[in-house]
């Protein structure tokens, strides 16, 4: 059974930083695409980032590009999302997702996800 546990969310002021973690079990992270999506209140889910294990490419949604960085620690079977220069519009529940992929139109797909971690950006 795939298990994903997100952590690291919290309340931060605009311009601040947070580092989200996703601890994975039930599979070897190194052999799967993995990424993050988010959902703000009243809005649809939005793909944030995805790493491709086959070609090492990385996707970022245009709204976070240059501010967020996804990384992996294969030894710890953990994926991270470093979020810098946070904005109020980044407020959402953030979910780690396995087998993420993004098609040519920008549609974000995934297979499994965790319980999520709340990120609130407010002054």
PDB file of C-alpha atoms in Angstrom:
ATOM      1  CA  UNK A   1       0.000   0.000   0.000  1.00  0.00           C
ATOM      2  CA  UNK A   2       1.299   3.413  -0.964  1.00  0.00           C
ATOM      3  CA  UNK A   3       1.514   5.800   1.956  1.00  0.00           C
ATOM      4  CA  UNK A   4       2.328   9.504   1.761  1.00  0.00           C
ATOM      5  CA  UNK A   5       2.589  11.768   4.795  1.00  0.00           C
ATOM      6  CA  UNK A   6       2.946  15.504   4.264  1.00  0.00           C
ATOM      7  CA  UNK A   7       4.293  17.871   6.897  1.00  0.00           C
ATOM      8  CA  UNK A   8       5.840  21.298   7.269  1.00  0.00           C
ATOM      9  CA  UNK A   9       2.889  23.553   6.627  1.00  0.00           C
ATOM     10  CA  UNK A  10       1.907  26.443   8.823  1.00  0.00           C
ATOM     11  CA  UNK A  11       1.222  30.146   9.034  1.00  0.00           C
ATOM     12  CA  UNK A  12       3.759  32.464   7.454  1.00  0.00           C
ATOM     13  CA  UNK A  13       3.847  36.141   6.536  1.00  0.00           C
ATOM     14  CA  UNK A  14       4.046  37.264   2.906  1.00  0.00           C
ATOM     15  CA  UNK A  15       7.611  37.026   1.689  1.00  0.00           C
ATOM     16  CA  UNK A  16       8.421  34.227   4.090  1.00  0.00           C
ATOM     17  CA  UNK A  17       9.488  30.658   3.429  1.00  0.00           C
ATOM     18  CA  UNK A  18       8.344  27.156   4.258  1.00  0.00           C
ATOM     19  CA  UNK A  19       9.741  23.733   3.476  1.00  0.00           C
ATOM     20  CA  UNK A  20       7.217  20.969   3.001  1.00  0.00           C
ATOM     21  CA  UNK A  21       8.156  17.317   3.377  1.00  0.00           C
ATOM     22  CA  UNK A  22       6.520  14.180   2.041  1.00  0.00           C
ATOM     23  CA  UNK A  23       7.566  10.887   3.580  1.00  0.00           C
ATOM     24  CA  UNK A  24       6.788   7.957   1.303  1.00  0.00           C
ATOM     25  CA  UNK A  25       6.397   4.273   2.081  1.00  0.00           C
ATOM     26  CA  UNK A  26       5.214   1.225   0.187  1.00  0.00           C
ATOM     27  CA  UNK A  27       7.329   2.042  -2.853  1.00  0.00           C
ATOM     28  CA  UNK A  28      10.742   3.319  -3.787  1.00  0.00           C
ATOM     29  CA  UNK A  29      10.456   7.003  -4.527  1.00  0.00           C
ATOM     30  CA  UNK A  30      13.386   6.990  -6.918  1.00  0.00           C
ATOM     31  CA  UNK A  31      11.482   4.927  -9.486  1.00  0.00           C
ATOM     32  CA  UNK A  32       8.324   7.037  -9.628  1.00  0.00           C
ATOM     33  CA  UNK A  33       7.400  10.494 -10.722  1.00  0.00           C
ATOM     34  CA  UNK A  34       6.427  12.521  -7.688  1.00  0.00           C
ATOM     35  CA  UNK A  35       5.191  16.035  -7.125  1.00  0.00           C
ATOM     36  CA  UNK A  36       2.811  18.400  -5.400  1.00  0.00           C
ATOM     37  CA  UNK A  37      -0.602  19.863  -6.058  1.00  0.00           C
ATOM     38  CA  UNK A  38      -2.638  22.275  -3.980  1.00  0.00           C
ATOM     39  CA  UNK A  39      -6.229  23.236  -3.377  1.00  0.00           C
ATOM     40  CA  UNK A  40      -7.365  26.582  -2.058  1.00  0.00           C
ATOM     41  CA  UNK A  41     -10.819  27.066  -0.521  1.00  0.00           C
ATOM     42  CA  UNK A  42     -13.460  27.312  -3.213  1.00  0.00           C
ATOM     43  CA  UNK A  43     -11.007  26.549  -5.997  1.00  0.00           C
ATOM     44  CA  UNK A  44     -10.117  23.533  -8.094  1.00  0.00           C
ATOM     45  CA  UNK A  45      -6.996  21.515  -7.517  1.00  0.00           C
ATOM     46  CA  UNK A  46      -3.916  22.958  -9.150  1.00  0.00           C
ATOM     47  CA  UNK A  47      -0.718  21.139 -10.026  1.00  0.00           C
ATOM     48  CA  UNK A  48       2.288  22.826  -8.437  1.00  0.00           C
ATOM     49  CA  UNK A  49       5.299  20.728  -9.380  1.00  0.00           C
ATOM     50  CA  UNK A  50       6.291  17.331 -10.743  1.00  0.00           C
ATOM     51  CA  UNK A  51       9.607  15.572 -11.261  1.00  0.00           C
ATOM     52  CA  UNK A  52      10.012  13.016 -14.015  1.00  0.00           C
ATOM     53  CA  UNK A  53      12.126  10.058 -12.899  1.00  0.00           C
ATOM     54  CA  UNK A  54      12.812   8.945 -16.464  1.00  0.00           C
ATOM     55  CA  UNK A  55      14.263  12.097 -18.017  1.00  0.00           C
ATOM     56  CA  UNK A  56      14.886  14.217 -14.897  1.00  0.00           C
ATOM     57  CA  UNK A  57      12.668  17.001 -16.177  1.00  0.00           C
ATOM     58  CA  UNK A  58      10.795  19.171 -13.699  1.00  0.00           C
ATOM     59  CA  UNK A  59       7.492  20.963 -14.053  1.00  0.00           C
ATOM     60  CA  UNK A  60       6.440  24.054 -12.136  1.00  0.00           C
ATOM     61  CA  UNK A  61       3.169  25.894 -12.423  1.00  0.00           C
ATOM     62  CA  UNK A  62       3.771  29.340 -13.835  1.00  0.00           C
ATOM     63  CA  UNK A  63       2.536  30.992 -10.637  1.00  0.00           C
ATOM     64  CA  UNK A  64       5.303  29.393  -8.535  1.00  0.00           C
ATOM     65  CA  UNK A  65       8.165  29.164 -10.999  1.00  0.00           C
ATOM     66  CA  UNK A  66      11.265  30.819  -9.622  1.00  0.00           C
ATOM     67  CA  UNK A  67       9.932  30.723  -6.060  1.00  0.00           C
ATOM     68  CA  UNK A  68       9.355  27.010  -5.360  1.00  0.00           C
ATOM     69  CA  UNK A  69      11.854  24.180  -5.703  1.00  0.00           C
ATOM     70  CA  UNK A  70      11.110  20.461  -5.580  1.00  0.00           C
ATOM     71  CA  UNK A  71      13.803  18.029  -4.487  1.00  0.00           C
ATOM     72  CA  UNK A  72      14.230  14.404  -3.468  1.00  0.00           C
ATOM     73  CA  UNK A  73      16.248  12.560  -0.873  1.00  0.00           C
ATOM     74  CA  UNK A  74      16.174   9.003  -2.153  1.00  0.00           C
ATOM     75  CA  UNK A  75      18.011   7.637   0.888  1.00  0.00           C
ATOM     76  CA  UNK A  76      15.204   8.940   3.110  1.00  0.00           C
ATOM     77  CA  UNK A  77      12.452   8.202   0.574  1.00  0.00           C
ATOM     78  CA  UNK A  78      11.316  11.779   1.005  1.00  0.00           C
ATOM     79  CA  UNK A  79      10.392  14.594  -1.341  1.00  0.00           C
ATOM     80  CA  UNK A  80      10.501  18.260  -0.411  1.00  0.00           C
ATOM     81  CA  UNK A  81       8.973  21.479  -1.636  1.00  0.00           C
ATOM     82  CA  UNK A  82      10.964  24.561  -0.711  1.00  0.00           C
ATOM     83  CA  UNK A  83       8.680  27.581  -0.948  1.00  0.00           C
ATOM     84  CA  UNK A  84      10.229  31.042  -0.930  1.00  0.00           C
ATOM     85  CA  UNK A  85       8.780  34.516  -1.388  1.00  0.00           C
ATOM     86  CA  UNK A  86       5.379  33.248  -0.372  1.00  0.00           C
ATOM     87  CA  UNK A  87       2.302  35.197  -1.378  1.00  0.00           C
ATOM     88  CA  UNK A  88      -1.241  35.188   0.006  1.00  0.00           C
ATOM     89  CA  UNK A  89      -2.353  33.488  -3.208  1.00  0.00           C
ATOM     90  CA  UNK A  90      -0.226  30.487  -2.212  1.00  0.00           C
ATOM     91  CA  UNK A  91      -2.584  29.765   0.673  1.00  0.00           C
ATOM     92  CA  UNK A  92      -3.907  26.233   0.183  1.00  0.00           C
ATOM     93  CA  UNK A  93      -3.715  22.666   1.353  1.00  0.00           C
ATOM     94  CA  UNK A  94      -0.664  21.117  -0.281  1.00  0.00           C
ATOM     95  CA  UNK A  95      -0.658  17.448  -1.252  1.00  0.00           C
ATOM     96  CA  UNK A  96       2.154  15.147  -2.265  1.00  0.00           C
ATOM     97  CA  UNK A  97       1.264  12.998  -5.276  1.00  0.00           C
ATOM     98  CA  UNK A  98       2.741   9.908  -6.921  1.00  0.00           C
ATOM     99  CA  UNK A  99       2.987   9.230 -10.636  1.00  0.00           C
ATOM    100  CA  UNK A 100       2.412  12.853 -11.460  1.00  0.00           C
ATOM    101  CA  UNK A 101       2.508  13.810 -15.099  1.00  0.00           C
ATOM    102  CA  UNK A 102       1.707  16.897 -17.085  1.00  0.00           C
ATOM    103  CA  UNK A 103       0.436  16.743 -20.640  1.00  0.00           C
ATOM    104  CA  UNK A 104       1.204  19.187 -23.412  1.00  0.00           C
ATOM    105  CA  UNK A 105      -1.799  21.323 -22.529  1.00  0.00           C
ATOM    106  CA  UNK A 106      -0.609  21.690 -18.937  1.00  0.00           C
ATOM    107  CA  UNK A 107      -3.157  19.338 -17.385  1.00  0.00           C
ATOM    108  CA  UNK A 108      -1.796  17.749 -14.207  1.00  0.00           C
ATOM    109  CA  UNK A 109      -2.461  14.085 -13.438  1.00  0.00           C
ATOM    110  CA  UNK A 110      -1.579  11.892 -10.454  1.00  0.00           C
ATOM    111  CA  UNK A 111      -2.378   8.507  -8.887  1.00  0.00           C
ATOM    112  CA  UNK A 112      -2.028   8.647  -5.102  1.00  0.00           C
ATOM    113  CA  UNK A 113      -1.873  11.460  -2.590  1.00  0.00           C
ATOM    114  CA  UNK A 114      -1.595  12.034   1.121  1.00  0.00           C
ATOM    115  CA  UNK A 115      -3.662  13.875   3.707  1.00  0.00           C
ATOM    116  CA  UNK A 116      -2.150  17.237   2.876  1.00  0.00           C
ATOM    117  CA  UNK A 117      -0.629  20.025   4.921  1.00  0.00           C
ATOM    118  CA  UNK A 118      -2.098  23.498   5.325  1.00  0.00           C
ATOM    119  CA  UNK A 119      -0.116  26.512   4.184  1.00  0.00           C
ATOM    120  CA  UNK A 120      -1.486  29.909   5.141  1.00  0.00           C
ATOM    121  CA  UNK A 121       0.218  33.093   3.971  1.00  0.00           C
ATOM    122  CA  UNK A 122      -1.160  36.134   5.742  1.00  0.00           C
ATOM    123  CA  UNK A 123       0.015  39.347   7.350  1.00  0.00           C
TER     124      UNK A 123
END
